[in-house]
Short mmCIF file of C-alpha atoms in Angstrom, two decimals:
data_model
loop_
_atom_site.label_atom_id
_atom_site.label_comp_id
_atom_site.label_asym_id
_atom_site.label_seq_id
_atom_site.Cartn_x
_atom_site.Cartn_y
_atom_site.Cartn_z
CA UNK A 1 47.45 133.96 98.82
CA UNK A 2 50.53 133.37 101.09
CA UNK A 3 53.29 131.14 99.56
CA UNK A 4 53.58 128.90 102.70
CA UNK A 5 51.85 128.14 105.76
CA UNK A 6 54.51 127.17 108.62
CA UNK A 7 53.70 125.08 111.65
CA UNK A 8 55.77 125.16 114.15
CA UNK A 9 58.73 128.12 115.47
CA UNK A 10 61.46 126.19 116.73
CA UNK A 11 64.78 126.08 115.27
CA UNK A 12 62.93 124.23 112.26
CA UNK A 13 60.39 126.98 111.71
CA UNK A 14 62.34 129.92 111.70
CA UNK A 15 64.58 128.52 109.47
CA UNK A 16 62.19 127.68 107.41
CA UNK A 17 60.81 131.34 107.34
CA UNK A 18 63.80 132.69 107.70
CA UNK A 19 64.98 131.36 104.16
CA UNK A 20 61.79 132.42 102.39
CA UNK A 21 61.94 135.33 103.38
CA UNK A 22 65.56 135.88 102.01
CA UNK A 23 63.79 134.48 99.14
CA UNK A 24 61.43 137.42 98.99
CA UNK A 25 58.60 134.39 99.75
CA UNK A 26 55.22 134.88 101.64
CA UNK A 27 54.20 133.17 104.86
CA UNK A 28 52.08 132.78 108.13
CA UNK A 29 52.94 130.84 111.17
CA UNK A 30 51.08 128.81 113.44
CA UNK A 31 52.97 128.31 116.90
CA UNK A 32 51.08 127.02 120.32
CA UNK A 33 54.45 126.52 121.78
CA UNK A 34 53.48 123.03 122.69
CA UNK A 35 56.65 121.69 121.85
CA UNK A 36 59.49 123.34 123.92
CA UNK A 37 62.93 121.34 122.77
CA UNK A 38 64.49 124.66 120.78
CA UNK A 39 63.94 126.65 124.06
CA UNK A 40 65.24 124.19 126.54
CA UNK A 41 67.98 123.03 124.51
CA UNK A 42 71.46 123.86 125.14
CA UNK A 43 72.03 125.39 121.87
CA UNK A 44 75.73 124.59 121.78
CA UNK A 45 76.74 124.21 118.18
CA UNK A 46 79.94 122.15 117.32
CA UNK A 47 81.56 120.56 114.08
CA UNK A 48 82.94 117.48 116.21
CA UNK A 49 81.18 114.42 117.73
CA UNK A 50 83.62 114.15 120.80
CA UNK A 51 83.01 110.86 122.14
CA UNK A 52 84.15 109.43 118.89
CA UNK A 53 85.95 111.85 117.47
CA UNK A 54 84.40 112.17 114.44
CA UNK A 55 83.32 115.19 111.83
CA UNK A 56 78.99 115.97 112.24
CA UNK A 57 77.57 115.08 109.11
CA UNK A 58 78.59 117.69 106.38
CA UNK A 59 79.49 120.05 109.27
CA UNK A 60 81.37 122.53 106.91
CA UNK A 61 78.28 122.83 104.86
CA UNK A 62 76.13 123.26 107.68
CA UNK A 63 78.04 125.81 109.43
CA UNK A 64 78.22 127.75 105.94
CA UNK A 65 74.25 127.74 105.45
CA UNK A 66 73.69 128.50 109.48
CA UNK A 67 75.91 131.19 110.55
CA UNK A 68 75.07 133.64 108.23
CA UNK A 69 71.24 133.24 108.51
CA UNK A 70 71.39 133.48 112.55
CA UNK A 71 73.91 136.41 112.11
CA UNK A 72 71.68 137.97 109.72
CA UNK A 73 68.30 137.82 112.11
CA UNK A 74 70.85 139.48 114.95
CA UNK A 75 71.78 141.83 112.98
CA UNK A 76 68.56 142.87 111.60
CA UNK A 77 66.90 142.71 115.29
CA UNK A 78 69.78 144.33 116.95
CA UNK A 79 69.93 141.57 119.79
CA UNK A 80 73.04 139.06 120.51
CA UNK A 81 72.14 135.96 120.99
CA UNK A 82 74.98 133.69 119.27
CA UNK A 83 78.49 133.49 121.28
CA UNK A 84 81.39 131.99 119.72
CA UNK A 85 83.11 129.89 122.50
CA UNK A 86 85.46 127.11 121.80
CA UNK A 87 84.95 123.66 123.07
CA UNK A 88 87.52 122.42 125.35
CA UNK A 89 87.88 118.76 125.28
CA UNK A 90 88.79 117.72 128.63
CA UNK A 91 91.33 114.63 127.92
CA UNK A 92 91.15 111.66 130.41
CA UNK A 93 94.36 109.51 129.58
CA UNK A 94 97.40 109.82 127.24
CA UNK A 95 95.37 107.21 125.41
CA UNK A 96 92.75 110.02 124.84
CA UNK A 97 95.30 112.81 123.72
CA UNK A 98 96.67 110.23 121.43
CA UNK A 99 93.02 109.53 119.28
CA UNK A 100 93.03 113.07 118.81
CA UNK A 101 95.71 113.91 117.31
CA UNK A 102 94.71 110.55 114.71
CA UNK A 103 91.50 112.13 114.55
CA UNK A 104 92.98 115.75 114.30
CA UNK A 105 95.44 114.43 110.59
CA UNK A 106 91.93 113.64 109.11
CA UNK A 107 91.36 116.08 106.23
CA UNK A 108 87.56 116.45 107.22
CA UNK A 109 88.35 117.34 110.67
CA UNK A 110 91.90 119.27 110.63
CA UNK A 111 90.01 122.46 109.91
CA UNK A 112 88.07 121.69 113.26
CA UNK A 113 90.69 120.02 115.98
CA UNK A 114 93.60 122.26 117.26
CA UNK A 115 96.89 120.25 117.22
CA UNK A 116 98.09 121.86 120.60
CA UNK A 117 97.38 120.26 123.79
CA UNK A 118 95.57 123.56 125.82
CA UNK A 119 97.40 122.95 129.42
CA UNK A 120 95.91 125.56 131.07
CA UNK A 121 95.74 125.82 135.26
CA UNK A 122 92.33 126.34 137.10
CA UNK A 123 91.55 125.93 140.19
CA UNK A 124 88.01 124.16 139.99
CA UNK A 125 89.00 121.67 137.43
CA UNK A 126 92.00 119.02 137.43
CA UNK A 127 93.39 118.07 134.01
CA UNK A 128 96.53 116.62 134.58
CA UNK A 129 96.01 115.56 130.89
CA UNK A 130 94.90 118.87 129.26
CA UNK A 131 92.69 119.57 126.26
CA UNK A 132 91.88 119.09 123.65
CA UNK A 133 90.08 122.84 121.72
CA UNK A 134 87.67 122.36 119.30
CA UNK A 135 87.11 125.45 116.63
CA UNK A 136 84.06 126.85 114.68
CA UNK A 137 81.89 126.64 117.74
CA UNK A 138 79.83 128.29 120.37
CA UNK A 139 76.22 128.40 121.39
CA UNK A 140 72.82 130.13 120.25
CA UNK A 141 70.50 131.98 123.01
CA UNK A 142 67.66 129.63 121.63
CA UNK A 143 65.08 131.09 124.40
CA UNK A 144 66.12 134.73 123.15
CA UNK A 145 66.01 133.57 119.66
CA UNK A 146 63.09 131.92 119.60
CA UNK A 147 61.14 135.58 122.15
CA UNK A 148 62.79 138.16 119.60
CA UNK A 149 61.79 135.97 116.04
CA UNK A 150 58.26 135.27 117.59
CA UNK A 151 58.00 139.45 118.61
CA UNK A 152 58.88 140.52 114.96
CA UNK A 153 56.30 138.05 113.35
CA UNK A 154 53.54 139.31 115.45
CA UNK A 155 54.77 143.06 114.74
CA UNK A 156 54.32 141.91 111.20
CA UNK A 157 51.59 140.05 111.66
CA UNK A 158 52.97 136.86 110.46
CA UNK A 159 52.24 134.33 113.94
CA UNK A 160 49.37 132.85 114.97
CA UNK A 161 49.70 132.17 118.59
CA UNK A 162 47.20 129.54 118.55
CA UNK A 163 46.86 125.20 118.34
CA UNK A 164 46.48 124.05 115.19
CA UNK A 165 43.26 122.06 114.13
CA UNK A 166 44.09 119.22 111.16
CA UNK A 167 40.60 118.97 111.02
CA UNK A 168 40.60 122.80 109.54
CA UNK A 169 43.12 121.43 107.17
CA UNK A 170 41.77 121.42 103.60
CA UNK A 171 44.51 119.72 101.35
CA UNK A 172 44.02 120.45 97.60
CA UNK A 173 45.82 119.76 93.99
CA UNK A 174 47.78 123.63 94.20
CA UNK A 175 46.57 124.18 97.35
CA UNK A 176 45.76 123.64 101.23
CA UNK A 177 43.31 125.65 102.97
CA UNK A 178 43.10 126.05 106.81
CA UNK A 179 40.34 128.18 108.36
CA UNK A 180 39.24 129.91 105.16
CA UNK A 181 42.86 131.30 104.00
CA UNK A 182 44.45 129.58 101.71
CA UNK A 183 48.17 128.79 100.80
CA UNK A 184 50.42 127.40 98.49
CA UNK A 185 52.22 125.08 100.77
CA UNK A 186 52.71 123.96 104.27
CA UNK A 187 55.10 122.75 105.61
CA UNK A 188 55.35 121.12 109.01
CA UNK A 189 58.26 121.81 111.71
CA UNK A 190 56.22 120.97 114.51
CA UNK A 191 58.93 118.44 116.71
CA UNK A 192 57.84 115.98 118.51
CA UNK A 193 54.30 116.70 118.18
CA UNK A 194 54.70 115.08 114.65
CA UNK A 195 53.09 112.27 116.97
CA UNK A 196 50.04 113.91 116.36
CA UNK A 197 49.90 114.91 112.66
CA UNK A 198 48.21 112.74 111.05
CA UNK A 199 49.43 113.08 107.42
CA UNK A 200 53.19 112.18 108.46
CA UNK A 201 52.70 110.52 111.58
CA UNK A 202 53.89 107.23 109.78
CA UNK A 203 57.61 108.36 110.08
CA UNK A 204 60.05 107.28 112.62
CA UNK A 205 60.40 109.84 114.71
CA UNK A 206 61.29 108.83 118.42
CA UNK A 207 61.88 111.27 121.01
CA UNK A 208 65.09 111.29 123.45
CA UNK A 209 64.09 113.55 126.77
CA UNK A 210 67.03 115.66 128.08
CA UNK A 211 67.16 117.74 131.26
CA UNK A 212 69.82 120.81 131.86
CA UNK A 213 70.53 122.64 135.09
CA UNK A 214 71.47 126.41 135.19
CA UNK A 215 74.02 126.81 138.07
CA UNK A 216 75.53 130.04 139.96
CA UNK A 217 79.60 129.12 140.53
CA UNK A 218 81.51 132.20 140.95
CA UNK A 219 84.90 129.71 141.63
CA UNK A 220 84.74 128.17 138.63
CA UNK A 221 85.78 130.96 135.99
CA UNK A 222 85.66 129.18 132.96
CA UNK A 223 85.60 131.27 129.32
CA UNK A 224 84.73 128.51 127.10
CA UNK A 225 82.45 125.33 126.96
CA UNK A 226 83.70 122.19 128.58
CA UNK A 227 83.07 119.00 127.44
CA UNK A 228 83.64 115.18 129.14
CA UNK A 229 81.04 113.51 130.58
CA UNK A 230 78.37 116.58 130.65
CA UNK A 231 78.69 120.07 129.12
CA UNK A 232 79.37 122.95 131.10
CA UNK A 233 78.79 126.44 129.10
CA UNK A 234 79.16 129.67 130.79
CA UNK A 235 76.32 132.16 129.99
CA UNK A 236 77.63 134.99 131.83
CA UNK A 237 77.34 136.20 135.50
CA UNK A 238 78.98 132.98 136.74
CA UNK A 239 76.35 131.40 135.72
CA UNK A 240 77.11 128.03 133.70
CA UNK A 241 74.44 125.66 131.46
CA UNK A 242 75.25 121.90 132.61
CA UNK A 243 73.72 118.55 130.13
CA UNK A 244 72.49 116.85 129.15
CA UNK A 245 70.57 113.49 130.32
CA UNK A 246 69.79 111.06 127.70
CA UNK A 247 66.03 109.10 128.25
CA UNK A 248 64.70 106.97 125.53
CA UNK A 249 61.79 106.33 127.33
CA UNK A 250 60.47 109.47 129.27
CA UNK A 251 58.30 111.22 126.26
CA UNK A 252 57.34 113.87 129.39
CA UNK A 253 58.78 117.50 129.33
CA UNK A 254 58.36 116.52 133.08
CA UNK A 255 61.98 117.22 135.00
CA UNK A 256 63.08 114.60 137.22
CA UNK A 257 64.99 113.83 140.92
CA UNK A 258 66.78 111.19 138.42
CA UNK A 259 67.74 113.49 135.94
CA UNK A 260 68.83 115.81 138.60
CA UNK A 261 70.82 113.80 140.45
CA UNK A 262 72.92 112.34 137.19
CA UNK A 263 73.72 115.75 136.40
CA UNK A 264 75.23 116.58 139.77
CA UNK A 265 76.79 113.26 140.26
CA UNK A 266 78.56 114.32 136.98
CA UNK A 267 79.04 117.47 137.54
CA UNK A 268 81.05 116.88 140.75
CA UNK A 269 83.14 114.70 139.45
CA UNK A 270 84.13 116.90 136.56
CA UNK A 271 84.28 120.35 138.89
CA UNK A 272 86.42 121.08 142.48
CA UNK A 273 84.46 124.14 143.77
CA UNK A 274 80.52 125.30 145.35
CA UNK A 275 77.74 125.05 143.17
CA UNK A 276 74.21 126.53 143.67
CA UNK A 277 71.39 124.54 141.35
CA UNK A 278 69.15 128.05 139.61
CA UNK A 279 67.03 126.29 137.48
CA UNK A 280 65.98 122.36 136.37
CA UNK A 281 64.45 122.08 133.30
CA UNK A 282 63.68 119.52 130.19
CA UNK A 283 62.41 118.74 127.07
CA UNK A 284 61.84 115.93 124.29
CA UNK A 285 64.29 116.24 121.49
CA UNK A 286 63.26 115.33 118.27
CA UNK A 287 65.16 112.41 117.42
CA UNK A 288 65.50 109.52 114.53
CA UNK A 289 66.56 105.76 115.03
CA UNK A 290 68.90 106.21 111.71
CA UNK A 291 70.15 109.35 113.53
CA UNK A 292 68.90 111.97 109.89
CA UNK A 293 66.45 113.84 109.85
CA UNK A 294 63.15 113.88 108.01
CA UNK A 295 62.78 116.26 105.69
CA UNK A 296 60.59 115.97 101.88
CA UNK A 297 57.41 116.00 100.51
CA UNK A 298 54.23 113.67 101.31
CA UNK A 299 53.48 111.15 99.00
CA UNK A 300 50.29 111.90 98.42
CA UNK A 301 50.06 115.41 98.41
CA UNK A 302 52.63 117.68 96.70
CA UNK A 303 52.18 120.46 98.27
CA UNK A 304 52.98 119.60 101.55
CA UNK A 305 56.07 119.34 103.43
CA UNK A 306 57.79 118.06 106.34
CA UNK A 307 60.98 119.66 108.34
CA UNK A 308 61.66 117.37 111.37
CA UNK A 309 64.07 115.41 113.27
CA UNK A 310 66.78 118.09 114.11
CA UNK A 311 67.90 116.19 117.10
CA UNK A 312 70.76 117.06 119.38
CA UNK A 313 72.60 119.36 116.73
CA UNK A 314 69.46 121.48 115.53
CA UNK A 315 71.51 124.41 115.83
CA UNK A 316 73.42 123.45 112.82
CA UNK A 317 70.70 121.12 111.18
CA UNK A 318 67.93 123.92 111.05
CA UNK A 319 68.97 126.46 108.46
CA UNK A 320 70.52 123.47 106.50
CA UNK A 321 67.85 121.49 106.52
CA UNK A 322 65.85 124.62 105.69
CA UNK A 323 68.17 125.63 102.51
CA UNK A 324 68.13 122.17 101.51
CA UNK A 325 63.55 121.84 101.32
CA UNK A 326 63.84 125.24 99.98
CA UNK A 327 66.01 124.56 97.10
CA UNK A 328 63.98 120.96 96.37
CA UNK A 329 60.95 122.65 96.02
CA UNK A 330 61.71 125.81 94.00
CA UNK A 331 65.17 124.80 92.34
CA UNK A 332 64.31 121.11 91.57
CA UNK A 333 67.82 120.08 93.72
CA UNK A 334 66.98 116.31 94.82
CA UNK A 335 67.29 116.19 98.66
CA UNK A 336 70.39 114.48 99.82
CA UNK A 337 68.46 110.42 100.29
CA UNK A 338 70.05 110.72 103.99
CA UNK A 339 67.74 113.23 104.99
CA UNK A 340 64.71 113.05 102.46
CA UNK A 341 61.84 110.53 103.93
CA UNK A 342 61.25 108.72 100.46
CA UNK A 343 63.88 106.75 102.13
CA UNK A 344 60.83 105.78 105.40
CA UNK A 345 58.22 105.23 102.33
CA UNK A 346 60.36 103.19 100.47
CA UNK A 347 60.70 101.03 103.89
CA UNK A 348 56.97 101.08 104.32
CA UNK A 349 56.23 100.22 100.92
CA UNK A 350 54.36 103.48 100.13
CA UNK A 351 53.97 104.58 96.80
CA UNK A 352 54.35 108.09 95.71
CA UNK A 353 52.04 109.32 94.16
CA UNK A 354 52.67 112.35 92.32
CA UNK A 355 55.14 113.18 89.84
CA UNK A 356 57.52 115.40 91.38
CA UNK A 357 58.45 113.09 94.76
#
């Protein structure tokens, strides 16, 4: 009997398996690769919310729980897919300059914010005002993450390539079944297809479409990620990422002339040089309304789990979020009440109902 059944291979999922199995802990893993947000995402990771100049939620923590599990799986499968780049901060106004170097004497973010104004001169870009660099960031290959995790776990067979049936789903007092094998645990990372679980269904989770564009720009020559009013991330052979769109209420992984044209409108406003559009793509990003994720234990049955709501930062959320069910379940450390969903069944008036919630 396998110690957990995993649903679900996104940035969530191989966490999730990733940490058990650094615990010398058993699994299997359904994927159907229904829900695409870790593969279309940008994968940018970065300590700093920019627009208000503010530290990510216990950002040093995260970054000390996630960059040694993804540098671990690239070293172990001998493929580079993480690339330290800093963030450039591209400063609008004096005003601008001015709220970072407030920002920049905070002890939570001084170990993040450079206090040098970059003034560097390119041709495609006009920044009278400079920037602003941001350390301790840089951006996963989450497609070539997700291929190279998914081909070792079917070498090992460890990955069902399959949908998975909640009717199969036998939940017991130590155990669930599912299609006569039985486990331990399970725990869900299945996105935004949460929608259609029906044992945790009752949380919050909204979805927030975004849509990227992969452009060729051989003029623009840029070495690190740029940030204003889009992103603009070089991933080599003048080739550049450029996001994200923002839609509350497109649940589609559907791309868009909309979406499109908001990223080139932006684009051209940040950039002075010839652009050629490669690819348009999207996806639905696992979102909250009280911006944490959910993360805990049903309240009915103990031995099943939930690891959801990574959002926009899932890069930095997944292994922590990971290290933090992990340690709940097998080291009896109380999830922080940010992140753990008691806080949704305490809203909805749902009683737990087993001892260890």
């Amino acid at each position: 009997m396998k110690d957990f059944l995993i649903i679900g291979l996104g940035l969530a999922g191989i966490s999730f398996a990733e940490t058990l199995r650094n615990n010398n802990l058993s699994f299997h893993v359904i994927s159907d690769d229904s829900q695409n947000s870790s593969v279309i995402a940008g994968g940018m990771y970065n300590p700093v919310v920019l627009k208000r100049y503010s530290e990510v939620w216990k950002a040093k923590e995260q970054l000390e729980i996630s960059m040694p599990l993804y540098h671990n799986i690239q070293d172990r499968l001998k493929q580079q897919f993480i690339h330290e780049l800093p963030v450039y901060r591209k400063f609008a106004s004096i005003e601008e300059q001015n709220n970072w170097f407030i920002a920049a004497d905070k002890p939570s973010l001084a170990p993040f914010l450079s206090t040098q104004i970059k003034k560097i001169k390119l041709d495609a870009i006009d920044a009278p005002f400079g920037f602003g660099e941001v350390f301790g960031s840089g951006y996963l290959d989450t497609k070539l993450l997700k291929e190279i995790y998914a081909k070792e776990l079917e070498t090992l067979e460890l990955l069902s390539n399959e949908h998975f049936d909640y009717d199969q789903l036998v939940p017991n007092l130590d155990t669930v079944n599912y299609k006569g094998s039985s486990y331990k645990n399970i725990v869900f990372a299945d996105g935004f297809g949460l929608h259609s679980n029906p044992y945790f269904n009752n949380l919050p989770l909204d979805g927030t479409k975004g849509e990227l564009l992969i452009i060729k720009s051989p003029d623009l020559k840029i070495d690190f990620i740029l940030k204003s009013s889009v992103f603009i991330m070089p991933i080599g052979n003048a080739m550049y990422k450029v996001g994200a769109t923002y839609n509350w209420a497109d649940k589609t992984d559907a791309i868009t002339e909309e979406g499109k044209q908001e990223l080139i409108t932006e684009l051209k406003q940040l950039i002075d040089c010839d652009f050629e559009i490669v690819h348009h793509f999207a996806g639905v990003r696992p979102t909250v309304r009280d911006r944490r994720p959910l993360v805990g234990q049903h309240f009915k049955y103990k031995n099943m789990y939930v690891l959801n709501g990574l959002g926009t930062r899932g890069v930095m959320f997944g292994p922590f979020l990971a290290d933090a069910l992990y340690n709940s379940i097998y080291n009896n450390i109380p999830l922080d009440k940010e992140i753990n969903i008691n806080r949704i069944y305490k809203k909805l008036d749902i009683r737990i109902q087993h001892k260890n919630a």
